Amino acid sequence: MPVSARSADHNGAVSELFPDAPKGVPGYHKYEVSVFLDRAKRVYEGSENGITSSDIRQVIFTLTPKNGFETTAVDQALWRLEEAFASKERESATQTTGEASFYKNIRQQAQEILDRVARPRKEKFRQAPGIRVGYHQGDVDHFCDRLVRYFQGDEPLSVATVRNQKFRTQLGGYDEIQVDKVLDETVSVILAVR
C-alpha cells in the first residue's frame, strides 16, 4: 500500500505522517486523516471491509486553522492510495466475474459518460437550481470536448488532469454536483483501464 498510517489518539496526537500546514494556512485535521488512513490500511490488508477507491476519492477532512496537515501532501497521498485500491478492485473483479465481463462493464460506463459529454454545448448538464451559481458552461463544455476525444481514443488523458480540472462559476451555470459526478465516474473508468 503506498501510504502508511500511524496511530492517533482521540485528542488528535499523531506521529507526523505529513508536513504541517504553513503558519496561518489551514490544514487537514490530523486526527481525522490518521484515523482514515489507519482504517484504509486495514481494509487494504484485508483485515476489515468498507472502503473503496471511490470512498477515498470523495473523502473530506475538516480544515483546521492551526496544527493541521499540509493539504497538498495529503491529497497527493490519497491519490496514490486511490490508485492502489482501484488496482486491487480491478484484480478482484476480473477474478470474480472474468476479464471480459469486467471490461464490458467499463466500456458501458465509458459509453454512458461519452453520451453525456458529447451532447450539444450548453445542454450537457442541467442548470444550477434556482438563482444559483454553477460551473461556467463554456469551461465545462471545453473540457467535455477533451473527454470526448479521450473516450473516442483520439487523445490521452490522465487522472491528474481530471482531478485538477477547475471551472469558473457563473449564475445559471451547470449544476456542480452533476458535473462532479461525471468527473468522478471518468476517474473511475481511467483507473479501471490502466
Short mmCIF file of N, CA and C in Angstrom, two decimals, residues 20-90:
data_model
loop_
_atom_site.label_atom_id
_atom_site.label_comp_id
_atom_site.label_asym_id
_atom_site.label_seq_id
_atom_site.Cartn_x
_atom_site.Cartn_y
_atom_site.Cartn_z
N ASP A 20 3.39 19.74 8.35
CA ASP A 20 2.37 20.64 8.87
C ASP A 20 2.07 21.72 7.83
N ALA A 21 0.84 22.19 7.85
CA ALA A 21 0.48 23.33 7.00
C ALA A 21 1.29 24.54 7.47
N PRO A 22 1.70 25.39 6.55
CA PRO A 22 2.44 26.58 6.96
C PRO A 22 1.63 27.43 7.94
N LYS A 23 2.33 28.16 8.77
CA LYS A 23 1.68 29.02 9.76
C LYS A 23 0.72 29.97 9.05
N GLY A 24 -0.49 30.06 9.58
CA GLY A 24 -1.51 30.94 9.01
C GLY A 24 -2.30 30.33 7.86
N VAL A 25 -1.96 29.08 7.49
CA VAL A 25 -2.66 28.41 6.40
C VAL A 25 -3.42 27.22 6.98
N PRO A 26 -4.73 27.12 6.71
CA PRO A 26 -5.48 25.97 7.24
C PRO A 26 -4.92 24.65 6.70
N GLY A 27 -5.04 23.63 7.53
CA GLY A 27 -4.61 22.29 7.13
C GLY A 27 -5.66 21.27 7.52
N TYR A 28 -5.48 20.06 7.03
CA TYR A 28 -6.42 18.99 7.37
C TYR A 28 -6.23 18.55 8.81
N HIS A 29 -7.34 18.28 9.46
CA HIS A 29 -7.35 17.83 10.85
C HIS A 29 -6.54 16.54 10.97
N LYS A 30 -5.50 16.57 11.77
CA LYS A 30 -4.55 15.45 11.84
C LYS A 30 -5.21 14.15 12.31
N TYR A 31 -6.05 14.24 13.31
CA TYR A 31 -6.68 13.03 13.84
C TYR A 31 -7.57 12.38 12.77
N GLU A 32 -8.37 13.18 12.07
CA GLU A 32 -9.25 12.62 11.03
C GLU A 32 -8.44 11.93 9.93
N VAL A 33 -7.37 12.58 9.50
CA VAL A 33 -6.53 11.99 8.45
C VAL A 33 -5.93 10.68 8.93
N SER A 34 -5.39 10.68 10.14
CA SER A 34 -4.74 9.48 10.67
C SER A 34 -5.73 8.33 10.84
N VAL A 35 -6.90 8.62 11.37
CA VAL A 35 -7.92 7.57 11.57
C VAL A 35 -8.33 6.99 10.22
N PHE A 36 -8.56 7.85 9.24
CA PHE A 36 -8.95 7.37 7.92
C PHE A 36 -7.86 6.50 7.31
N LEU A 37 -6.62 6.94 7.38
CA LEU A 37 -5.53 6.17 6.79
C LEU A 37 -5.29 4.85 7.54
N ASP A 38 -5.46 4.87 8.86
CA ASP A 38 -5.35 3.61 9.63
C ASP A 38 -6.41 2.61 9.14
N ARG A 39 -7.62 3.09 8.97
CA ARG A 39 -8.70 2.21 8.52
C ARG A 39 -8.45 1.74 7.09
N ALA A 40 -8.02 2.64 6.23
CA ALA A 40 -7.72 2.27 4.84
C ALA A 40 -6.64 1.19 4.79
N LYS A 41 -5.66 1.30 5.64
CA LYS A 41 -4.59 0.30 5.69
C LYS A 41 -5.16 -1.07 6.06
N ARG A 42 -6.03 -1.09 7.06
CA ARG A 42 -6.64 -2.37 7.48
C ARG A 42 -7.49 -2.96 6.35
N VAL A 43 -8.24 -2.12 5.66
CA VAL A 43 -9.06 -2.60 4.54
C VAL A 43 -8.17 -3.13 3.43
N TYR A 44 -7.14 -2.40 3.10
CA TYR A 44 -6.24 -2.81 2.02
C TYR A 44 -5.58 -4.15 2.34
N GLU A 45 -5.23 -4.34 3.60
CA GLU A 45 -4.57 -5.58 4.02
C GLU A 45 -5.56 -6.72 4.22
N GLY A 46 -6.85 -6.44 4.12
CA GLY A 46 -7.86 -7.48 4.18
C GLY A 46 -8.40 -7.80 5.55
N SER A 47 -8.00 -7.05 6.57
CA SER A 47 -8.49 -7.35 7.92
C SER A 47 -9.79 -6.62 8.23
N GLU A 48 -10.26 -5.79 7.31
CA GLU A 48 -11.50 -5.04 7.51
C GLU A 48 -12.09 -4.75 6.13
N ASN A 49 -13.38 -4.50 6.07
CA ASN A 49 -14.05 -4.14 4.81
C ASN A 49 -14.59 -2.73 4.92
N GLY A 50 -14.99 -2.18 3.77
CA GLY A 50 -15.78 -0.97 3.84
C GLY A 50 -15.24 0.28 3.21
N ILE A 51 -14.06 0.26 2.60
CA ILE A 51 -13.57 1.45 1.90
C ILE A 51 -13.24 1.05 0.47
N THR A 52 -13.67 1.89 -0.47
CA THR A 52 -13.40 1.65 -1.89
C THR A 52 -12.57 2.81 -2.44
N SER A 53 -12.10 2.65 -3.66
CA SER A 53 -11.36 3.75 -4.30
C SER A 53 -12.25 4.98 -4.42
N SER A 54 -13.52 4.78 -4.67
CA SER A 54 -14.46 5.90 -4.75
C SER A 54 -14.58 6.62 -3.41
N ASP A 55 -14.62 5.86 -2.32
CA ASP A 55 -14.67 6.47 -0.99
C ASP A 55 -13.44 7.34 -0.74
N ILE A 56 -12.30 6.84 -1.16
CA ILE A 56 -11.06 7.60 -0.97
C ILE A 56 -11.11 8.89 -1.78
N ARG A 57 -11.60 8.80 -3.01
CA ARG A 57 -11.69 9.97 -3.88
C ARG A 57 -12.64 11.02 -3.29
N GLN A 58 -13.64 10.59 -2.55
CA GLN A 58 -14.67 11.51 -2.06
C GLN A 58 -14.49 11.93 -0.60
N VAL A 59 -13.47 11.41 0.07
CA VAL A 59 -13.30 11.74 1.49
C VAL A 59 -13.04 13.24 1.65
N ILE A 60 -13.61 13.79 2.71
CA ILE A 60 -13.43 15.21 3.02
C ILE A 60 -12.99 15.30 4.47
N PHE A 61 -11.90 16.02 4.69
CA PHE A 61 -11.40 16.23 6.05
C PHE A 61 -11.69 17.67 6.47
N THR A 62 -11.90 17.85 7.75
CA THR A 62 -12.12 19.18 8.30
C THR A 62 -10.84 20.00 8.16
N LEU A 63 -11.00 21.25 7.73
CA LEU A 63 -9.86 22.17 7.71
C LEU A 63 -9.76 22.82 9.08
N THR A 64 -8.57 22.84 9.62
CA THR A 64 -8.35 23.44 10.92
C THR A 64 -7.38 24.61 10.76
N PRO A 65 -7.66 25.73 11.45
CA PRO A 65 -6.82 26.92 11.25
C PRO A 65 -5.39 26.76 11.76
N LYS A 66 -5.18 25.85 12.71
CA LYS A 66 -3.83 25.66 13.27
C LYS A 66 -3.53 24.17 13.40
N ASN A 67 -2.26 23.85 13.29
CA ASN A 67 -1.76 22.50 13.56
C ASN A 67 -2.39 21.42 12.68
N GLY A 68 -2.66 21.74 11.44
CA GLY A 68 -3.19 20.74 10.52
C GLY A 68 -2.11 20.24 9.58
N PHE A 69 -2.42 19.15 8.88
CA PHE A 69 -1.51 18.65 7.86
C PHE A 69 -1.62 19.51 6.61
N GLU A 70 -0.52 19.67 5.91
CA GLU A 70 -0.49 20.41 4.65
C GLU A 70 -1.39 19.68 3.66
N THR A 71 -2.34 20.39 3.07
CA THR A 71 -3.39 19.74 2.28
C THR A 71 -2.88 19.09 1.00
N THR A 72 -1.95 19.72 0.32
CA THR A 72 -1.46 19.15 -0.94
C THR A 72 -0.79 17.81 -0.72
N ALA A 73 0.01 17.70 0.34
CA ALA A 73 0.69 16.43 0.63
C ALA A 73 -0.32 15.32 0.93
N VAL A 74 -1.36 15.65 1.68
CA VAL A 74 -2.40 14.65 1.99
C VAL A 74 -3.15 14.27 0.72
N ASP A 75 -3.53 15.26 -0.07
CA ASP A 75 -4.27 14.97 -1.31
C ASP A 75 -3.47 14.07 -2.24
N GLN A 76 -2.18 14.35 -2.38
CA GLN A 76 -1.35 13.51 -3.26
C GLN A 76 -1.25 12.08 -2.73
N ALA A 77 -1.15 11.93 -1.42
CA ALA A 77 -1.11 10.59 -0.82
C ALA A 77 -2.44 9.87 -1.05
N LEU A 78 -3.54 10.60 -0.94
CA LEU A 78 -4.86 10.00 -1.19
C LEU A 78 -4.99 9.55 -2.63
N TRP A 79 -4.43 10.31 -3.56
CA TRP A 79 -4.49 9.92 -4.97
C TRP A 79 -3.75 8.60 -5.19
N ARG A 80 -2.57 8.48 -4.56
CA ARG A 80 -1.81 7.22 -4.70
C ARG A 80 -2.58 6.07 -4.06
N LEU A 81 -3.19 6.34 -2.92
CA LEU A 81 -3.97 5.32 -2.23
C LEU A 81 -5.17 4.90 -3.07
N GLU A 82 -5.85 5.87 -3.66
CA GLU A 82 -6.99 5.58 -4.52
C GLU A 82 -6.57 4.68 -5.68
N GLU A 83 -5.43 4.98 -6.28
CA GLU A 83 -4.95 4.17 -7.40
C GLU A 83 -4.63 2.75 -6.96
N ALA A 84 -4.05 2.60 -5.77
CA ALA A 84 -3.76 1.25 -5.26
C ALA A 84 -5.06 0.48 -5.02
N PHE A 85 -6.06 1.13 -4.44
CA PHE A 85 -7.35 0.47 -4.21
C PHE A 85 -8.01 0.12 -5.54
N ALA A 86 -7.96 1.03 -6.51
CA ALA A 86 -8.58 0.76 -7.82
C ALA A 86 -7.93 -0.44 -8.49
N SER A 87 -6.63 -0.54 -8.38
CA SER A 87 -5.91 -1.68 -8.96
C SER A 87 -6.34 -2.98 -8.29
N LYS A 88 -6.44 -2.94 -6.97
CA LYS A 88 -6.87 -4.14 -6.23
C LYS A 88 -8.32 -4.50 -6.57
N GLU A 89 -9.18 -3.49 -6.70
CA GLU A 89 -10.58 -3.74 -7.07
C GLU A 89 -10.68 -4.35 -8.46
N ARG A 90 -9.85 -3.85 -9.39
CA ARG A 90 -9.85 -4.40 -10.75
C ARG A 90 -9.42 -5.87 -10.72
#
